[in-house]
Tab-separated table of C-alpha atoms in Angstrom:
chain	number	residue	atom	x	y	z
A	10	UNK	CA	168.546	70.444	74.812
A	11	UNK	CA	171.105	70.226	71.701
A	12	UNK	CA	173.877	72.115	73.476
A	13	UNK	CA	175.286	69.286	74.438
A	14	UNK	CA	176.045	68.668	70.314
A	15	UNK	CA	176.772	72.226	69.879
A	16	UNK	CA	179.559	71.610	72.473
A	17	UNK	CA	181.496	68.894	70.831
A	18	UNK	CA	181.212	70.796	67.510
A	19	UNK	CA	182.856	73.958	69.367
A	20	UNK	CA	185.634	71.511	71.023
A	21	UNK	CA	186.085	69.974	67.516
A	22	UNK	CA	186.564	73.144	65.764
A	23	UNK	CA	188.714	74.577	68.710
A	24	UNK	CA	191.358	71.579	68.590
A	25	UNK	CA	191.411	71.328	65.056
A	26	UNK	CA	192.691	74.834	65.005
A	27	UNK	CA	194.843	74.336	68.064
A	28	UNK	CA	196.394	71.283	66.590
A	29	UNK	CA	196.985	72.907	63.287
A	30	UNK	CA	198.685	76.039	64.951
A	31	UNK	CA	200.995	73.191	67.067
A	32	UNK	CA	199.436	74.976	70.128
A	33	UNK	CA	200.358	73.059	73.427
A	34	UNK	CA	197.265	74.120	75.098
A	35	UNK	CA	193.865	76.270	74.946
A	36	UNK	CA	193.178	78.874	77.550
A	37	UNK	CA	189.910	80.216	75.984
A	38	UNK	CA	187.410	79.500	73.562
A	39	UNK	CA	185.507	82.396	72.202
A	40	UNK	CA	182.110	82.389	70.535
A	41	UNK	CA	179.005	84.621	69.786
A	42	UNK	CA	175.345	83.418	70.781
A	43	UNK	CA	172.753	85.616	68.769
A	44	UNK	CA	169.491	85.886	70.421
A	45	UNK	CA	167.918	83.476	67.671
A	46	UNK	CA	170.178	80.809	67.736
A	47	UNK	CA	167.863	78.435	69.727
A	48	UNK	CA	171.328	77.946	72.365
A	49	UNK	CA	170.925	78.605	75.762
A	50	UNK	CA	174.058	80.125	76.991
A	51	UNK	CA	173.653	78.215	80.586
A	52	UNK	CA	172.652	75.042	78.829
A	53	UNK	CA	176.072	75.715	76.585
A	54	UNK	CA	178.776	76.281	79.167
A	55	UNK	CA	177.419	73.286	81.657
A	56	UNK	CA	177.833	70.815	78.209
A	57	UNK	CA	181.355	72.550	77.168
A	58	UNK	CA	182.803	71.511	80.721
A	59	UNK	CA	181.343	67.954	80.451
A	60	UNK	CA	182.907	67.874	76.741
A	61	UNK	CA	186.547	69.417	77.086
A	62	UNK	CA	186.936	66.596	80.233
A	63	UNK	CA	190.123	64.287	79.021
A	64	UNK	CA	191.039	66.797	75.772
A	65	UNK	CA	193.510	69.280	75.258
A	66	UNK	CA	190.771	72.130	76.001
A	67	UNK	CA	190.348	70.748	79.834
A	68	UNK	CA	190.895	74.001	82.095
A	69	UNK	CA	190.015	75.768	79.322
A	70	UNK	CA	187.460	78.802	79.526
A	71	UNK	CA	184.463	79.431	77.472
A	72	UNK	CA	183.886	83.178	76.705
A	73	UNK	CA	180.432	83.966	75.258
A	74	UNK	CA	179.583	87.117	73.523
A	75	UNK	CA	175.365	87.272	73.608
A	76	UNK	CA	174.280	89.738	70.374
A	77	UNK	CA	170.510	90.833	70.384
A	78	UNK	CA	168.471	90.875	67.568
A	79	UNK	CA	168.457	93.660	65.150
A	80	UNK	CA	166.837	94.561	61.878
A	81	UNK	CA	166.417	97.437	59.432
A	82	UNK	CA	163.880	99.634	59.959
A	83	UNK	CA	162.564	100.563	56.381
A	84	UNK	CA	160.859	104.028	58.413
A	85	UNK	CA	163.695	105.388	60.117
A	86	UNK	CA	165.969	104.062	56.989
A	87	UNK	CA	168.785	102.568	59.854
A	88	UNK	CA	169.399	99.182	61.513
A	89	UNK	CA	167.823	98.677	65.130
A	90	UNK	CA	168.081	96.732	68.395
A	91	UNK	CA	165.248	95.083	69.501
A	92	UNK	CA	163.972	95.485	72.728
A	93	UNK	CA	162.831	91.744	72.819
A	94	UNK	CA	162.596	88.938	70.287
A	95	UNK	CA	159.064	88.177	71.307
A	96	UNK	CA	158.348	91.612	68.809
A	97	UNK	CA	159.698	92.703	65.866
A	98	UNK	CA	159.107	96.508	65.792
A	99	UNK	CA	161.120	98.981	65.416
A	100	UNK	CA	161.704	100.354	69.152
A	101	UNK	CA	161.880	104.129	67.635
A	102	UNK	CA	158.458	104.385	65.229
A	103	UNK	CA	156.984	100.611	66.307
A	104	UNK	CA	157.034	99.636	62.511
A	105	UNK	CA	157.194	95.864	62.132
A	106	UNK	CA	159.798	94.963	60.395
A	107	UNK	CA	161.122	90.882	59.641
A	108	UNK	CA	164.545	92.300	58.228
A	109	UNK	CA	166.993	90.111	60.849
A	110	UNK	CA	170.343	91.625	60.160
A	111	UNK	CA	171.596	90.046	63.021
A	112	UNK	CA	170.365	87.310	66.037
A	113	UNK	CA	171.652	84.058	64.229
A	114	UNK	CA	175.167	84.384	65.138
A	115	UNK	CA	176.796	80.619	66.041
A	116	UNK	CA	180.281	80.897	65.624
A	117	UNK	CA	183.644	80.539	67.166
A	118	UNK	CA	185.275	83.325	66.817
A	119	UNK	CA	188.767	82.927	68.324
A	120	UNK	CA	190.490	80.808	70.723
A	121	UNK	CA	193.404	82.075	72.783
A	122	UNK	CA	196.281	78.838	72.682
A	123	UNK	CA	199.641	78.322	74.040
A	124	UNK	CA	202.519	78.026	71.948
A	125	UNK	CA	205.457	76.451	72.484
A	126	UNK	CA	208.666	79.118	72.567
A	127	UNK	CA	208.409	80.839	69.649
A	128	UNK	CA	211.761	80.078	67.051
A	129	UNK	CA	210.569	83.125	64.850
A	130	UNK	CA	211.450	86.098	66.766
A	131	UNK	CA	207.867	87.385	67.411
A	132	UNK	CA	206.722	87.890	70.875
A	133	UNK	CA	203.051	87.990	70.076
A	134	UNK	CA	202.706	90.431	72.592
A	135	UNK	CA	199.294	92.305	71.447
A	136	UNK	CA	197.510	89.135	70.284
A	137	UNK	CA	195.739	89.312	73.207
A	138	UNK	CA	193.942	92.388	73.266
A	139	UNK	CA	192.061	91.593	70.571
A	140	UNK	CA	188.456	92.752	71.235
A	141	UNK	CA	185.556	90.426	70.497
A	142	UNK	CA	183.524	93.115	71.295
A	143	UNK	CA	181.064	93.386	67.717
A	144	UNK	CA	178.425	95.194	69.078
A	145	UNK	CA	177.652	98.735	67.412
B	1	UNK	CA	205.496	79.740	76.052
B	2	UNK	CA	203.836	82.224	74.887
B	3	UNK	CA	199.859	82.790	74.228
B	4	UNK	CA	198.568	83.690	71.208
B	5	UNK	CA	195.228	84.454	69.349
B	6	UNK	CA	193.857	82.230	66.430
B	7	UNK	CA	191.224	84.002	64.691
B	8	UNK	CA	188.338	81.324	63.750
B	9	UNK	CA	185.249	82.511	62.784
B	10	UNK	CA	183.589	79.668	61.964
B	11	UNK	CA	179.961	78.052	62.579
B	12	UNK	CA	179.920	75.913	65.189
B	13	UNK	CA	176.819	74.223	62.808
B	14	UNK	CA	178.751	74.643	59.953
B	15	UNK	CA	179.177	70.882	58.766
B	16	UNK	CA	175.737	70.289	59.209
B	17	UNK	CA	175.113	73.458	56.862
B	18	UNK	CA	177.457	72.451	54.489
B	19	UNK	CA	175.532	68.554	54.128
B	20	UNK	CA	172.536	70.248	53.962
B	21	UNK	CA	173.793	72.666	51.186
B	22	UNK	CA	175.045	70.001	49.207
B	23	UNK	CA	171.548	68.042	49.792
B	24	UNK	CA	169.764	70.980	48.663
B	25	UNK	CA	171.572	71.246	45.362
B	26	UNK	CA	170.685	67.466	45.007
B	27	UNK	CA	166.956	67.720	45.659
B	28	UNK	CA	166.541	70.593	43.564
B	29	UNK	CA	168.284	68.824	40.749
B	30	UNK	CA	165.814	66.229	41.042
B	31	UNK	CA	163.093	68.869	41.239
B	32	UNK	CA	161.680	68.287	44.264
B	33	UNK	CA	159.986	70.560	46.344
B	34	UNK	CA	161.352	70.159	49.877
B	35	UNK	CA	159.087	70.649	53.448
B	36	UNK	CA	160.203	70.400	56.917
B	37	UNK	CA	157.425	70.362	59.134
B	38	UNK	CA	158.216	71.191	62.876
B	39	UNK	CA	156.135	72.094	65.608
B	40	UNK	CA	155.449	70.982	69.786
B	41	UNK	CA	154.605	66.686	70.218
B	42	UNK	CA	150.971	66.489	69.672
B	43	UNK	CA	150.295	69.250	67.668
B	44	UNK	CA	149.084	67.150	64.845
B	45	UNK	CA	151.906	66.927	62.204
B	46	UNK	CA	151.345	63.541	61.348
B	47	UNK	CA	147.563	63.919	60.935
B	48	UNK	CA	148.475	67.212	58.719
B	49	UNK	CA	150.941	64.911	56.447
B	50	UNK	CA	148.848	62.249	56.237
B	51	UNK	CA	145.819	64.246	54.766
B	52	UNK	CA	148.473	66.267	52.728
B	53	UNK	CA	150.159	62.803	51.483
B	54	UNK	CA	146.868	61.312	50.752
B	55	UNK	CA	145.545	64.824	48.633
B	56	UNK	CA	148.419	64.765	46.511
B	57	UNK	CA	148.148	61.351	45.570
B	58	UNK	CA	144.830	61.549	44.546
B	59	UNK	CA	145.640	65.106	42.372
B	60	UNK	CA	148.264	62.328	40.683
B	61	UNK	CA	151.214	64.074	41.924
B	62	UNK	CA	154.382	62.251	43.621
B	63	UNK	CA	154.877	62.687	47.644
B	64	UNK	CA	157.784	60.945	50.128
B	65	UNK	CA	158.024	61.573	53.611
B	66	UNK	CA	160.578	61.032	56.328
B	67	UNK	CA	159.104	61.154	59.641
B	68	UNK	CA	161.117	61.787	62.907
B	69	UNK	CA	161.188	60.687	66.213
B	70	UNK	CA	163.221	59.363	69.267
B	71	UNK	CA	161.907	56.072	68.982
B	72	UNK	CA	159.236	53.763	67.688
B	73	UNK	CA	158.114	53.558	63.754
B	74	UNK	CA	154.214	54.437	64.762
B	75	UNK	CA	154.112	57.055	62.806
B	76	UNK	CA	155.878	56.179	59.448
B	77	UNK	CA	153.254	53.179	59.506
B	78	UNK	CA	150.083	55.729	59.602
B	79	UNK	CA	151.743	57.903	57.131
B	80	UNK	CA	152.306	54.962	54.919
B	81	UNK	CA	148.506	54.355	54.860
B	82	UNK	CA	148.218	57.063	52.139
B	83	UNK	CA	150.170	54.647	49.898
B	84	UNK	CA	152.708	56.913	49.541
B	85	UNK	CA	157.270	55.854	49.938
B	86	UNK	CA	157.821	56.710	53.629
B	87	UNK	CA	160.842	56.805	55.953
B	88	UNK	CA	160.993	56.318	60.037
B	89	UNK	CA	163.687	58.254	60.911
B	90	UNK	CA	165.046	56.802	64.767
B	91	UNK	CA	167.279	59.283	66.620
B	92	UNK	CA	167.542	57.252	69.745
B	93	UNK	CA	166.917	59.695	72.096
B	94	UNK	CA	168.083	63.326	70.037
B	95	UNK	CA	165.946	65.546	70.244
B	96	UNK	CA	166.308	67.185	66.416
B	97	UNK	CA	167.099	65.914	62.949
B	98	UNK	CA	170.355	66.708	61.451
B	99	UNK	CA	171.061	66.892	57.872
B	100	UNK	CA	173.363	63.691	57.740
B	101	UNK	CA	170.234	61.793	58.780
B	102	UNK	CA	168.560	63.057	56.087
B	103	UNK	CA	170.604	62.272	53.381
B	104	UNK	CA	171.772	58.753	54.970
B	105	UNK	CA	167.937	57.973	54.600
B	106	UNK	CA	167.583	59.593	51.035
B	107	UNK	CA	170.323	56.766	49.656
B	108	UNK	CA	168.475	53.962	48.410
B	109	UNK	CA	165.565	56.254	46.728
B	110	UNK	CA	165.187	57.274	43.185
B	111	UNK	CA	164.608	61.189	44.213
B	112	UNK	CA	163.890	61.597	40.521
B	113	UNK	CA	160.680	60.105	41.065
B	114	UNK	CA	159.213	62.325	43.270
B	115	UNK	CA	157.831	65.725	43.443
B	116	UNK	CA	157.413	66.642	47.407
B	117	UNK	CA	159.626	65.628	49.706
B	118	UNK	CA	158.054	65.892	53.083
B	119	UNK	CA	160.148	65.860	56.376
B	120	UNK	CA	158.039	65.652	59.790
B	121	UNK	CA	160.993	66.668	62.198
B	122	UNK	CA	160.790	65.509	65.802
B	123	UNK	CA	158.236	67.421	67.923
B	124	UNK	CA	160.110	69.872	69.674
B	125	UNK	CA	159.944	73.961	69.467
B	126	UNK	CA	163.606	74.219	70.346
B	127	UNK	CA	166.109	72.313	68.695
B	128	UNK	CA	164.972	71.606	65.037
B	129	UNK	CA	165.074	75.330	64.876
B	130	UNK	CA	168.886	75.564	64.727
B	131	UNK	CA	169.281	72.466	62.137
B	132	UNK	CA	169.048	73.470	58.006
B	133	UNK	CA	167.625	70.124	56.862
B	134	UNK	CA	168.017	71.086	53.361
B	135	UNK	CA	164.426	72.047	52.785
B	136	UNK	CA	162.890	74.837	50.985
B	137	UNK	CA	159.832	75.624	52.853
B	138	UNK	CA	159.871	75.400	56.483
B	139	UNK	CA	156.267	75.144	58.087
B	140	UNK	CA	155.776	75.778	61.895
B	141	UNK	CA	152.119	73.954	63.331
B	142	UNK	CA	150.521	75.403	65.976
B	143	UNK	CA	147.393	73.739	67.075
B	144	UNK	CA	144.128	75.268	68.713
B	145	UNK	CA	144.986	72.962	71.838
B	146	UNK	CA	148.439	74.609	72.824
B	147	UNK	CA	146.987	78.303	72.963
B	148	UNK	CA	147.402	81.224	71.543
B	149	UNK	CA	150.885	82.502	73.207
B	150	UNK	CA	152.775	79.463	71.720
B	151	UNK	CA	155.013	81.643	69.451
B	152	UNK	CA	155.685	84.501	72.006
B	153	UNK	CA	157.067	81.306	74.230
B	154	UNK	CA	159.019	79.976	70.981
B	155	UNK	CA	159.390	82.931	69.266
B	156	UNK	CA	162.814	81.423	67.465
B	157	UNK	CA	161.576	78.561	65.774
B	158	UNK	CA	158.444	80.489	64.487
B	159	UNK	CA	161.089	83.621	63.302
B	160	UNK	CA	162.932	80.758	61.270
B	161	UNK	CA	159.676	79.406	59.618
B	162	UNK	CA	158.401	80.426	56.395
B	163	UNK	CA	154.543	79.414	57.034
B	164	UNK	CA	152.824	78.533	59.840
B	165	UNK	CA	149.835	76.430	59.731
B	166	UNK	CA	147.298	76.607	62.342
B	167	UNK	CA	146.033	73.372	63.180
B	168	UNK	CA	143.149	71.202	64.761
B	169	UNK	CA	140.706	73.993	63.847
B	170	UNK	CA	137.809	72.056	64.315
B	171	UNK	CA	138.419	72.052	68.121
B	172	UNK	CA	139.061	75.982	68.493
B	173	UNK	CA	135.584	76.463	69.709
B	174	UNK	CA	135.802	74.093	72.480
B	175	UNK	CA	139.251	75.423	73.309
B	176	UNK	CA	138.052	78.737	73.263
B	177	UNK	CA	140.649	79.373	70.513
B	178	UNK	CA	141.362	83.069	70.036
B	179	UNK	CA	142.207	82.731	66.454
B	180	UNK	CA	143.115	86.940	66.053
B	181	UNK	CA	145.656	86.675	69.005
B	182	UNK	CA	146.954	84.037	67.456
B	183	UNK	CA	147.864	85.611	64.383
B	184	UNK	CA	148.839	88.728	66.096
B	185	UNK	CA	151.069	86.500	67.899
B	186	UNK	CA	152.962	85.094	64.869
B	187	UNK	CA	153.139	88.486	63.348
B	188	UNK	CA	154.799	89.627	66.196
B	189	UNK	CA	157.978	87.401	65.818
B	190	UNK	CA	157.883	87.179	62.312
B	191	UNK	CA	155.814	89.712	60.747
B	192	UNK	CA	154.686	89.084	56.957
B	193	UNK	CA	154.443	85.146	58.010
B	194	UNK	CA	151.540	83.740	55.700
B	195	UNK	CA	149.265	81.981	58.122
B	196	UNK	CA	146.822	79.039	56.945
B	197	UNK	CA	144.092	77.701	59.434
B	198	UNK	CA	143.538	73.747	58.603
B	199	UNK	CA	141.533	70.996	60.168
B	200	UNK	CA	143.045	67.131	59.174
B	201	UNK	CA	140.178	65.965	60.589
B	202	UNK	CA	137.146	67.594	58.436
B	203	UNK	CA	139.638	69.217	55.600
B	204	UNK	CA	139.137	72.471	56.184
B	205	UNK	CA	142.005	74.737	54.990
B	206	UNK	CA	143.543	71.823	52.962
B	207	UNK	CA	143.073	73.160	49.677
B	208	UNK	CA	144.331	76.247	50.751
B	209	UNK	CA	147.583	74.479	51.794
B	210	UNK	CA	147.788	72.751	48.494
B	211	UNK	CA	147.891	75.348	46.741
B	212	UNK	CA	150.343	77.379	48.766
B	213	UNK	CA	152.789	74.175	48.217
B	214	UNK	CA	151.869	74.148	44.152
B	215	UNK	CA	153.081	77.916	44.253
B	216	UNK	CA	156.215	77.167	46.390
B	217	UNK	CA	156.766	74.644	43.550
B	218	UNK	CA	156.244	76.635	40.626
B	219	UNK	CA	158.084	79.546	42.377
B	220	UNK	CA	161.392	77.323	43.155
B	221	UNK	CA	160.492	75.342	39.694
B	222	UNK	CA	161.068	78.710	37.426
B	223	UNK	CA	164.238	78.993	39.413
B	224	UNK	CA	166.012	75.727	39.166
């Protein structure tokens, strides 16, 4: 049960970017589990509650994008989802392969912050519909 | 008020990486060979070290260990029996060692002097698997006691291992060990893992072991 440190490093990261940007507040914090990282997503959003309590992420939402494992497939020359991390085959020809392109993921990857009115004449409006989506 | 997106992308791990980068460089300058031991509590690291400690001593080469755990210095005092530098490493009540720890305990050692650096995480087959350490080799044990199915149920920490070393083999046959599912097991989530079968207790597999650590050496030796 680490989450509860993985929390406080995603809180720390999050207002040091707020507090850079001069943000007044953070509505969402946005990060990617991979299926490897060893972080239970449950485990995760019960400790970032506990952790944004008394900081300028309280209130705040925690958005988290689960990737699954994949890896190349030397056989069918592409990469490929696994079906489950408890076997590394290739799901199309059952080849094993240990070629992880992706399952590690532990990231931030955006947070969504309120600024105060904005003095430069941009509106911002699109900022938000920024997809997280990274799935293929 | 308005809301706006700030693009991050950053590792939420990413200090710890970056220590353990910087610690890696330093060991490596020093020419050690680096080992981070991790496996369940119980499954017989610090028997495995000890032996290992003790073998390399008497082949003349140079060994340290740090050992890990939540509390008590029991086993940096057996480990110290092979009259070899040793470390207790207290995380008062975490359940993983982080890099900083590492290096904190590194300071007052002169890592030229060695040639194996040995660090026996805290027994856990969740945690340690997310936390670089700074090591070159790390070694996943798996001992004839826990059954055969242990990496299936762990199947990250074994993926992010470079070896795994089977352990307590001279109890297999009274735990019915199935030593083929095992393997089949660890190929499973990380196929291509080299797989050594070892017994602290009567040295079986030791040598074996050795020299899989003298090759690491002279592999990451030609390199540095």
């Amino acid at each position: 049960m680490h989450e509860l440190a993985i929390a406080y490093s995603v809180v720390e990261i999050a207002t040091q970017s707020a507090v850079e940007a001069g943000a007044t507040g953070v509505k969402s914090v946005h990060v990617r589990l991979g299926a490897l990282s060893g972080v239970v997503r449950g485990a995760l959003e019960f400790s970032y509650e506990i952790v944004c309590a008394g900081t300028m992420l309280e209130g705040s939402s925690l958005v988290v994008t689960e990737l699954p494992a994949r890896v190349y497939c030397a056989v069918c020359a592409m990469e490929v989802e696994l079906e489950s991390v408890q076997l590394f085959c290739c799901p199309r020809c059952d080849t094993p392969s240990g070629d992880l392109r992706q399952g590690r993921e532990l990231d931030v990857e955006f947070i969504e912050v309120d600024l105060p009115g904005d003095a430069h004449g941009n509106t911002g409006a699109g900022d938000s519909q920024r997809d997280s989506e990274q799935k293929r | 008020m308005e809301t706006r997106v700030l693009e991050i992308r950053k590792g939420i791990l990413n200090k710890n990486d970056e220590i353990a980068r910087r610690l890696r460089e330093r060991l490596h300058a020093c020419g050690l060979l680096t080992v981070n031991l991790v496996s369940s509590p119980g499954s017989g690291k610090t028997a495995f070290l000890q032996r290992t400690l003790r073998a390399l001593r008497e082949k003349g080469k140079a060994p340290a260990a740090l050992v890990g755990d939540l509390a008590t210095d029991n086993d940096a005092k057996r480990l110290a029996e092979a009259g070899v530098p040793v470390k207790q490493i207290n995380t008062d009540g975490r359940c993983h060692l982080e890099a900083q720890m590492i290096t904190d305990h590194l300071a007052d050692w002169e890592l030229s002097s060695f040639e194996y650096l040995f660090i026996e995480n805290v027994g856990n087959l969740v945690c340690p698997s997310s936390y670089d350490l700074g090591e070159d080799v790390r070694v996943v044990l798996l001992s004839v006691t826990e059954g055969e199915d242990k990496p299936l149920k762990y199947p990250n920490i074994f993926n992010s291992a470079d070896i795994a070393v089977i352990t307590k083999m001279d109890l297999a046959e009274a735990c019915e060990f199935d030593l083929g599912a095992a393997r089949r097991n660890i190929q499973a989530v990380r196929p291509g893992m080299q797989v050594l079968t070892t017994s602290a207790k009567t040295g079986a597999g030791m040598s074996e072991w050795l020299e899989c650590l003298a090759q690491e050496k002279r592999a990451r030796g030609a390199v540095v």
